[in-house]
Tab-separated table of C-alpha atoms and ligand atoms in Angstrom:
chain	number	residue	atom	x	y	z
A	1	MET	CA	57.630	49.193	13.248
A	2	THR	CA	59.903	49.506	10.257
A	3	ILE	CA	62.678	46.978	10.001
A	4	ASP	CA	65.790	48.408	11.590
A	5	PRO	CA	68.488	45.958	12.751
A	6	SER	CA	70.237	48.676	14.703
A	7	ILE	CA	67.840	48.122	17.611
A	8	GLY	CA	69.700	44.815	18.211
A	9	PRO	CA	68.501	41.211	18.540
A	10	ASP	CA	67.157	41.534	22.097
A	11	LYS	CA	64.784	44.393	21.337
A	12	ALA	CA	63.835	42.695	18.075
A	13	ARG	CA	62.935	39.526	20.041
A	14	GLU	CA	60.613	41.490	22.318
A	15	LEU	CA	58.979	43.053	19.298
A	16	PHE	CA	58.564	39.656	17.652
A	17	ARG	CA	56.927	38.188	20.775
A	18	ALA	CA	54.468	41.053	20.954
A	19	GLU	CA	53.557	40.657	17.293
A	20	LEU	CA	53.210	36.865	17.633
A	21	ALA	CA	50.873	37.307	20.563
A	22	ASP	CA	48.465	39.199	18.314
A	23	VAL	CA	48.336	36.505	15.615
A	24	ARG	CA	44.904	34.866	15.345
A	25	THR	CA	44.684	33.341	11.872
A	26	ASP	CA	46.735	31.402	9.349
A	27	ALA	CA	46.914	34.473	7.120
A	28	GLU	CA	48.245	36.631	9.939
A	29	LEU	CA	50.821	33.989	10.745
A	30	GLN	CA	51.958	33.890	7.108
A	31	ALA	CA	52.351	37.667	7.111
A	32	LEU	CA	54.357	37.444	10.321
A	33	ARG	CA	56.597	34.795	8.817
A	34	THR	CA	57.321	36.878	5.708
A	35	ARG	CA	58.035	39.924	7.845
A	36	TRP	CA	60.421	38.083	10.169
A	37	VAL	CA	62.115	35.271	8.277
A	38	GLY	CA	61.298	35.973	4.607
A	39	ARG	CA	64.213	35.741	2.184
A	40	LYS	CA	64.171	39.424	1.381
A	41	GLY	CA	63.171	42.502	3.359
A	42	SER	CA	62.560	40.641	6.624
A	43	TRP	CA	63.981	41.300	10.050
A	44	VAL	CA	66.257	38.261	9.872
A	45	SER	CA	67.496	39.037	6.339
A	46	ALA	CA	68.170	42.629	7.489
A	47	PHE	CA	70.243	41.267	10.400
A	48	MET	CA	72.182	38.990	8.048
A	49	GLU	CA	72.855	41.859	5.630
A	50	ALA	CA	73.966	44.069	8.518
A	51	LEU	CA	76.307	41.308	9.705
A	52	ALA	CA	77.917	41.004	6.270
A	53	THR	CA	79.154	44.581	6.430
A	54	ALA	CA	79.730	44.779	10.242
A	55	THR	CA	83.012	45.393	11.945
A	56	PRO	CA	84.463	42.424	13.898
A	57	GLU	CA	83.315	44.077	17.180
A	58	GLN	CA	79.779	44.474	15.938
A	59	LYS	CA	79.766	40.848	14.754
A	60	LYS	CA	80.820	39.754	18.195
A	61	ALA	CA	78.238	41.996	19.788
A	62	PHE	CA	75.136	40.670	18.005
A	63	GLY	CA	76.162	37.904	15.562
A	64	ARG	CA	75.195	35.129	17.913
A	65	GLY	CA	72.068	36.991	19.081
A	66	ALA	CA	70.911	37.384	15.484
A	67	ASN	CA	71.293	33.675	14.799
A	68	GLU	CA	69.467	32.759	17.964
A	69	LEU	CA	66.709	35.204	17.066
A	70	LYS	CA	66.343	33.516	13.708
A	71	LYS	CA	66.048	30.067	15.292
A	72	GLU	CA	63.622	31.283	17.924
A	73	VAL	CA	61.414	33.052	15.386
A	74	GLU	CA	61.290	29.959	13.169
A	75	ALA	CA	60.553	27.653	16.091
A	76	ALA	CA	57.867	29.918	17.530
A	77	ILE	CA	56.163	30.292	14.162
A	78	ALA	CA	56.237	26.502	13.606
A	79	GLU	CA	54.748	25.979	17.048
A	80	ARG	CA	51.967	28.501	16.461
A	81	GLU	CA	51.310	26.999	13.062
A	82	ALA	CA	50.801	23.570	14.650
A	83	ALA	CA	48.548	25.077	17.321
A	84	LEU	CA	46.385	26.796	14.692
A	85	ALA	CA	46.205	23.576	12.631
A	86	ALA	CA	45.019	21.656	15.676
A	87	THR	CA	42.039	23.971	16.120
A	88	ARG	CA	41.201	24.175	12.408
A	89	ARG	CA	37.926	22.442	11.330
A	90	PRO	CA	38.522	19.690	8.750
A	91	ALA	CA	36.923	20.435	5.382
A	92	ASP	CA	34.282	17.717	5.781
A	93	ALA	CA	33.522	18.409	9.434
A	94	VAL	CA	29.955	18.635	10.667
A	95	ASP	CA	29.196	21.858	12.473
A	96	ILE	CA	27.286	20.569	15.456
A	97	THR	CA	26.376	24.086	16.522
A	98	LEU	CA	24.140	24.640	13.464
A	99	PRO	CA	20.393	24.386	14.181
A	100	GLY	CA	19.068	20.987	13.037
A	101	ARG	CA	16.749	20.395	10.109
A	102	PRO	CA	13.624	18.742	11.534
A	103	PRO	CA	12.731	15.582	9.551
A	104	ARG	CA	9.350	15.734	7.779
A	105	LEU	CA	7.141	13.350	9.693
A	106	GLY	CA	4.767	11.283	7.589
A	107	HIS	CA	1.158	10.576	8.469
A	108	ARG	CA	-0.681	7.326	8.873
A	109	HIS	CA	-2.933	6.758	5.887
A	110	PRO	CA	-6.568	7.509	6.810
A	111	LEU	CA	-7.599	3.942	5.935
A	112	SER	CA	-4.855	2.591	8.209
A	113	LEU	CA	-6.237	4.811	10.974
A	114	ILE	CA	-9.707	3.281	10.585
A	115	ARG	CA	-8.296	-0.247	10.340
A	116	ASP	CA	-6.306	0.240	13.536
A	117	GLU	CA	-9.196	1.881	15.347
A	118	VAL	CA	-11.566	-0.979	14.485
A	119	GLY	CA	-8.854	-3.470	15.472
A	120	ALA	CA	-8.398	-1.692	18.813
A	121	ILE	CA	-12.148	-1.600	19.531
A	122	PHE	CA	-12.483	-5.340	19.003
A	123	THR	CA	-9.242	-6.134	20.814
A	124	ARG	CA	-10.754	-4.423	23.869
A	125	LEU	CA	-13.796	-6.697	23.455
A	126	GLY	CA	-11.534	-9.763	23.558
A	127	TYR	CA	-11.405	-10.546	19.817
A	128	GLN	CA	-8.330	-11.681	17.954
A	129	VAL	CA	-7.382	-9.616	14.896
A	130	LEU	CA	-6.441	-11.575	11.745
A	131	GLU	CA	-5.520	-10.777	8.151
A	132	GLY	CA	-5.463	-13.789	5.827
A	133	PRO	CA	-4.704	-14.351	2.129
A	134	GLU	CA	-5.896	-11.999	-0.608
A	135	ILE	CA	-5.490	-14.747	-3.195
A	136	GLU	CA	-8.209	-17.265	-2.420
A	137	ASP	CA	-9.752	-20.348	-3.878
A	138	ASP	CA	-13.313	-20.748	-4.985
A	139	TYR	CA	-14.043	-23.072	-2.100
A	140	HIS	CA	-13.219	-20.670	0.748
A	141	ASN	CA	-14.587	-17.588	-0.966
A	142	PHE	CA	-17.895	-19.116	-2.152
A	143	GLU	CA	-18.645	-22.821	-1.824
A	144	ALA	CA	-18.070	-23.238	1.916
A	145	LEU	CA	-20.052	-20.049	2.525
A	146	ASN	CA	-23.145	-21.751	1.136
A	147	MET	CA	-22.785	-20.152	-2.285
A	148	PRO	CA	-23.005	-23.085	-4.683
A	149	GLU	CA	-21.780	-23.138	-8.224
A	150	GLU	CA	-24.688	-21.375	-9.844
A	151	HIS	CA	-24.718	-18.543	-7.294
A	152	PRO	CA	-24.763	-15.120	-8.999
A	153	ALA	CA	-22.032	-13.734	-6.685
A	154	ARG	CA	-19.541	-15.922	-8.555
A	155	ASP	CA	-20.272	-14.155	-11.799
A	156	MET	CA	-17.228	-13.345	-13.898
A	157	GLN	CA	-18.506	-9.801	-13.957
A	158	ASP	CA	-17.879	-9.387	-10.238
A	159	THR	CA	-14.895	-11.611	-9.498
A	160	PHE	CA	-11.286	-11.454	-10.624
A	161	TYR	CA	-10.315	-15.025	-11.471
A	162	LEU	CA	-6.733	-16.030	-12.161
A	163	GLN	CA	-6.389	-17.685	-15.553
A	164	THR	CA	-4.247	-20.498	-14.207
A	165	PRO	CA	-5.237	-21.902	-10.821
A	166	LEU	CA	-2.461	-21.498	-8.268
A	167	MET	CA	-1.477	-23.807	-5.441
A	168	PRO	CA	-2.528	-27.201	-6.864
A	169	ALA	CA	-1.022	-28.939	-3.821
A	170	ALA	CA	-3.024	-26.788	-1.413
A	171	HIS	CA	-6.120	-27.444	-3.501
A	172	ALA	CA	-5.596	-31.197	-3.353
A	173	ALA	CA	-5.204	-30.984	0.433
A	174	THR	CA	-8.408	-28.939	0.719
A	175	ALA	CA	-10.276	-31.449	-1.459
A	176	GLU	CA	-9.048	-34.332	0.663
A	177	ALA	CA	-10.002	-32.640	3.941
A	178	ILE	CA	-13.493	-31.837	2.629
A	179	ALA	CA	-14.062	-35.376	1.418
A	180	LEU	CA	-13.292	-36.624	4.923
A	181	ARG	CA	-15.121	-33.946	6.878
A	182	THR	CA	-18.181	-33.200	4.748
A	183	PRO	CA	-18.676	-35.972	2.162
A	184	ALA	CA	-21.997	-34.397	1.147
A	185	LEU	CA	-20.209	-31.344	-0.338
A	186	ARG	CA	-19.274	-31.370	-3.993
A	187	PRO	CA	-15.506	-31.655	-4.611
A	188	PRO	CA	-14.124	-28.107	-4.747
A	189	GLN	CA	-13.250	-26.544	-8.071
A	190	PRO	CA	-9.581	-25.705	-8.636
A	191	LEU	CA	-10.292	-22.025	-9.239
A	192	THR	CA	-8.081	-19.240	-7.903
A	193	LEU	CA	-9.430	-15.732	-7.452
A	194	LEU	CA	-8.857	-12.481	-5.611
A	195	ARG	CA	-11.089	-12.674	-2.577
A	196	THR	CA	-14.308	-10.719	-3.076
A	197	HIS	CA	-14.940	-10.417	0.658
A	198	THR	CA	-13.213	-11.124	3.950
A	199	SER	CA	-15.902	-13.721	4.764
A	200	ALA	CA	-13.480	-16.318	3.343
A	201	MET	CA	-11.523	-15.893	6.583
A	202	GLN	CA	-14.478	-17.257	8.561
A	203	ILE	CA	-13.951	-20.597	6.810
A	204	ARG	CA	-10.141	-20.541	6.998
A	205	HIS	CA	-10.215	-19.894	10.723
A	206	MET	CA	-12.939	-22.370	11.672
A	207	GLU	CA	-11.288	-25.123	9.595
A	208	MET	CA	-8.185	-24.875	11.707
A	209	ASN	CA	-9.639	-23.997	15.132
A	210	ALA	CA	-12.300	-25.539	17.351
A	211	PRO	CA	-14.961	-23.251	18.867
A	212	PRO	CA	-15.275	-20.865	20.636
A	213	VAL	CA	-14.294	-18.205	18.066
A	214	ARG	CA	-14.087	-14.450	18.457
A	215	LEU	CA	-12.266	-12.759	15.576
A	216	VAL	CA	-12.117	-9.785	13.279
A	217	ALA	CA	-10.319	-10.147	9.931
A	218	ILE	CA	-9.308	-6.912	8.256
A	219	GLY	CA	-7.827	-6.431	4.800
A	220	PRO	CA	-8.184	-5.747	1.077
A	221	VAL	CA	-10.841	-7.340	-1.134
A	222	TYR	CA	-11.314	-7.118	-4.911
A	223	ARG	CA	-14.241	-6.738	-7.260
A	224	LYS	CA	-14.613	-5.863	-10.904
A	225	ASP	CA	-16.099	-2.470	-10.203
A	226	ALA	CA	-15.422	0.616	-12.308
A	227	LEU	CA	-13.879	3.516	-10.440
A	228	ASP	CA	-16.429	6.135	-9.373
A	229	LEU	CA	-17.325	8.259	-6.338
A	230	THR	CA	-18.155	5.236	-4.191
A	231	HIS	CA	-16.473	2.262	-5.916
A	232	THR	CA	-12.928	1.030	-6.416
A	233	PRO	CA	-11.846	-2.397	-7.695
A	234	MET	CA	-9.870	-2.857	-4.486
A	235	PHE	CA	-11.235	-1.831	-1.118
A	236	HIS	CA	-11.075	-3.049	2.470
A	237	GLN	CA	-13.399	-4.946	4.736
A	238	VAL	CA	-13.660	-5.860	8.383
A	239	GLU	CA	-15.141	-9.276	8.993
A	240	GLY	CA	-16.400	-10.244	12.428
A	241	LEU	CA	-17.164	-13.772	13.609
A	242	VAL	CA	-18.254	-15.027	17.020
A	243	VAL	CA	-19.096	-18.695	17.590
A	244	GLY	CA	-19.851	-20.511	20.803
A	245	LYS	CA	-22.551	-22.112	22.857
A	246	GLY	CA	-25.656	-19.923	23.134
A	247	VAL	CA	-24.521	-16.978	20.995
A	248	THR	CA	-27.673	-15.078	19.990
A	249	LEU	CA	-28.933	-12.265	17.786
A	250	ALA	CA	-29.038	-10.113	20.923
A	251	ASP	CA	-25.251	-10.548	21.207
A	252	LEU	CA	-24.893	-9.385	17.598
A	253	LYS	CA	-27.034	-6.312	18.239
A	254	GLY	CA	-25.211	-5.405	21.441
A	255	THR	CA	-21.817	-5.830	19.804
A	256	LEU	CA	-22.651	-3.702	16.773
A	257	ALA	CA	-24.291	-1.033	18.949
A	258	ALA	CA	-21.097	-0.844	21.020
A	259	MET	CA	-18.971	-0.660	17.858
A	260	ALA	CA	-21.106	2.141	16.385
A	261	GLU	CA	-20.703	4.246	19.529
A	262	ALA	CA	-16.964	3.578	19.703
A	263	LEU	CA	-16.463	4.464	16.023
A	264	PHE	CA	-18.916	7.297	15.497
A	265	GLY	CA	-19.398	8.734	18.980
A	266	PRO	CA	-21.600	8.129	22.034
A	267	GLY	CA	-25.326	8.051	21.348
A	268	THR	CA	-24.985	6.792	17.753
A	269	GLY	CA	-27.977	4.466	17.348
A	270	VAL	CA	-28.172	1.381	15.126
A	271	ARG	CA	-31.109	-0.329	13.448
A	272	PHE	CA	-31.426	-3.736	11.819
A	273	ARG	CA	-33.245	-4.332	8.533
A	274	PRO	CA	-34.037	-7.849	7.308
A	275	SER	CA	-31.815	-8.877	4.435
A	276	PHE	CA	-30.328	-11.921	2.740
A	277	PHE	CA	-26.868	-13.431	2.672
A	278	PRO	CA	-26.321	-17.120	1.789
A	279	TYR	CA	-24.058	-17.649	4.807
A	280	THR	CA	-26.336	-16.178	7.493
A	281	GLU	CA	-29.883	-16.921	8.611
A	282	PRO	CA	-31.491	-14.676	9.633
A	283	SER	CA	-29.565	-11.889	7.898
A	284	ALA	CA	-29.710	-8.177	8.551
A	285	GLU	CA	-28.392	-5.001	7.070
A	286	VAL	CA	-27.368	-2.564	9.753
A	287	ASP	CA	-27.774	1.207	9.617
A	288	ILE	CA	-26.322	3.793	11.944
A	289	GLN	CA	-28.112	6.975	12.847
A	290	CYS	CA	-26.913	9.678	10.437
A	291	ILE	CA	-23.843	11.196	12.065
A	292	LYS	CA	-24.465	14.542	10.383
A	293	CYS	CA	-28.103	15.255	11.258
A	294	LYS	CA	-28.368	12.795	14.189
A	295	GLY	CA	-31.408	11.221	12.593
A	296	ALA	CA	-33.351	14.367	11.681
A	297	GLY	CA	-32.882	13.825	7.929
A	298	CYS	CA	-30.373	15.562	5.651
A	299	ALA	CA	-28.763	15.228	2.215
A	300	MET	CA	-26.139	12.781	3.486
A	301	CYS	CA	-28.728	10.238	4.667
A	302	LYS	CA	-31.142	11.046	1.813
A	303	ARG	CA	-33.615	12.431	4.387
A	304	THR	CA	-34.011	9.036	6.067
A	305	GLY	CA	-31.955	9.739	9.191
A	306	TRP	CA	-30.117	6.432	8.723
A	307	ILE	CA	-27.024	5.281	6.842
A	308	GLU	CA	-26.244	1.674	5.935
A	309	ILE	CA	-22.848	0.498	7.155
A	310	LEU	CA	-22.699	-3.292	7.163
A	311	GLY	CA	-24.196	-6.713	6.542
A	312	SER	CA	-24.612	-9.284	9.278
A	313	GLY	CA	-26.529	-12.254	10.566
A	314	MET	CA	-26.509	-15.544	12.448
A	315	VAL	CA	-24.101	-18.049	10.916
A	316	HIS	CA	-25.945	-20.480	8.600
A	317	PRO	CA	-25.840	-24.150	9.709
A	318	ALA	CA	-24.460	-25.101	6.269
A	319	VAL	CA	-21.370	-22.987	7.028
A	320	PHE	CA	-20.823	-24.826	10.311
A	321	GLU	CA	-21.214	-28.142	8.521
A	322	ALA	CA	-18.617	-27.179	5.921
A	323	VAL	CA	-16.003	-26.570	8.612
A	324	GLY	CA	-16.941	-29.567	10.741
A	325	TYR	CA	-18.701	-27.682	13.546
A	326	ASP	CA	-21.921	-29.183	14.934
A	327	PRO	CA	-24.786	-26.698	14.356
A	328	ASN	CA	-26.698	-28.347	17.209
A	329	GLU	CA	-23.857	-27.554	19.587
A	330	VAL	CA	-22.846	-24.016	18.642
A	331	THR	CA	-24.363	-20.867	17.210
A	332	GLY	CA	-22.665	-17.723	15.994
A	333	PHE	CA	-22.973	-14.329	14.432
A	334	ALA	CA	-20.992	-12.671	11.655
A	335	PHE	CA	-20.755	-9.249	10.089
A	336	GLY	CA	-18.868	-7.552	7.278
A	337	MET	CA	-18.203	-3.831	6.999
A	338	GLY	CA	-16.433	-1.656	4.435
A	339	VAL	CA	-13.453	0.246	5.837
A	340	GLU	CA	-13.663	2.971	3.139
A	341	ARG	CA	-17.337	3.450	3.899
A	342	VAL	CA	-16.549	4.130	7.559
A	343	ALA	CA	-13.801	6.585	6.529
A	344	LEU	CA	-16.088	8.419	4.077
A	345	LEU	CA	-18.772	8.798	6.735
A	346	LYS	CA	-16.533	9.646	9.635
A	347	TRP	CA	-14.659	12.423	7.834
A	348	GLY	CA	-17.341	13.546	5.388
A	349	VAL	CA	-15.168	12.669	2.355
A	350	GLU	CA	-17.297	12.540	-0.788
A	351	ASP	CA	-15.003	10.762	-3.264
A	352	ILE	CA	-13.507	7.364	-2.403
A	353	ARG	CA	-10.798	7.836	-5.066
A	354	LEU	CA	-9.121	10.464	-2.865
A	355	PHE	CA	-7.913	7.657	-0.604
A	356	TYR	CA	-5.858	6.170	-3.440
A	357	GLU	CA	-4.478	9.178	-5.281
A	358	ASN	CA	-1.696	9.817	-2.755
A	359	ASP	CA	-2.158	13.575	-2.865
A	360	LEU	CA	-0.337	14.769	0.252
A	361	ARG	CA	-2.606	17.805	0.558
A	362	PHE	CA	-5.440	15.354	1.196
A	363	LEU	CA	-3.559	12.766	3.239
A	364	GLU	CA	-1.995	15.347	5.571
A	365	GLN	CA	-5.391	16.305	6.928
A	366	PHE	CA	-5.657	13.147	8.986
A	367	GLY	CA	-3.998	13.099	12.404
A	368	LEU	CA	-0.933	11.077	13.319
B	401	DAH	N1	-19.591	-10.503	2.726
B	401	DAH	C1	-20.576	-9.440	2.683
B	401	DAH	C2	-20.174	-8.437	1.610
B	401	DAH	O1	-19.097	-8.508	1.111
B	401	DAH	C3	-20.694	-8.737	3.983
B	401	DAH	C4	-21.243	-9.645	5.047
B	401	DAH	C5	-22.594	-9.801	5.209
B	401	DAH	C6	-20.383	-10.349	5.862
B	401	DAH	C7	-23.121	-10.599	6.191
B	401	DAH	C8	-20.899	-11.173	6.863
B	401	DAH	C9	-22.281	-11.294	7.005
B	401	DAH	O2	-20.124	-11.868	7.687
B	401	DAH	O3	-22.766	-12.082	7.995
B	401	DAH	O4	-20.947	-7.582	1.283
């Protein structure tokens, strides 16, 4: 209502309380303050003006009431102001009622999925899972695996050698141990290289552990290969090694047959073809039945029904001698398989380079 001090302080107080009760925001409270206690044109200033020209009786009648009204209005506004401030959200507050932003979950890399799956399969079979160094010496990568100095696998065209041999102390220790254990072996060359296969881990493990052995070693290996559909200079291998009394070729076949079914599905057959590796005798290349045509013959298996997946064999006695095992006491089998090759086959990927280009549209297609 319009400001009219003639209604008296008591009525004005009632009016003020009613108006205060309706205040919800800071802005409304400011408006209320201006209207009631502002310097000019407010209820209180109107009362003060009226008092200035009032008769002594009128002053007596509402002078005190007007002053009390002023105090009450100011106190009530201050109180409401504090109450509003207490409920106000600080500028940097987090609104916990907003719907959350779900974090973008990453995916395991497809090669990690294969590595873990192979690790899990062999863990169930009672194997230990190892990694081992990617920087190797000539002795563990070649010499102790029955690949003497003139062996073509050592060719500079295939192997990344480091210009300056690393770890001279470790090399001296290796040389000393070999001289004691296998005096017939030539002293090892102080050559450092990037391991060309995980087979080096066979030697590293047997050197430090007595039989029996049951291990898989999984990790990167390096070769001077140009990048193309099926080659990269760095790829991954799974090495398997089992050594003990009376381990036979039948154990190797049974193990690899079980692995093929676990990796590629029940009913996936395997076949062994005679082959050659310096560190196994006899040696075999192992094929799985084509997972696409189930052996009928298709483009993927070049109409043969079979696809090569790994190399294997019975551990050569020279390897046992190099690590100080007695070849008359123990026998063993070993195998080496490419992780990328398994991934290419399992998912029908045609270009190995896709695994290394980090294109999320590709990587996101493989389950968590
Ligand atoms: N080291 C071989 C390669 O890189 C694979 C291999 C073959 C490993 C036969 C073995 C084996 O343990 O017995 O191609």
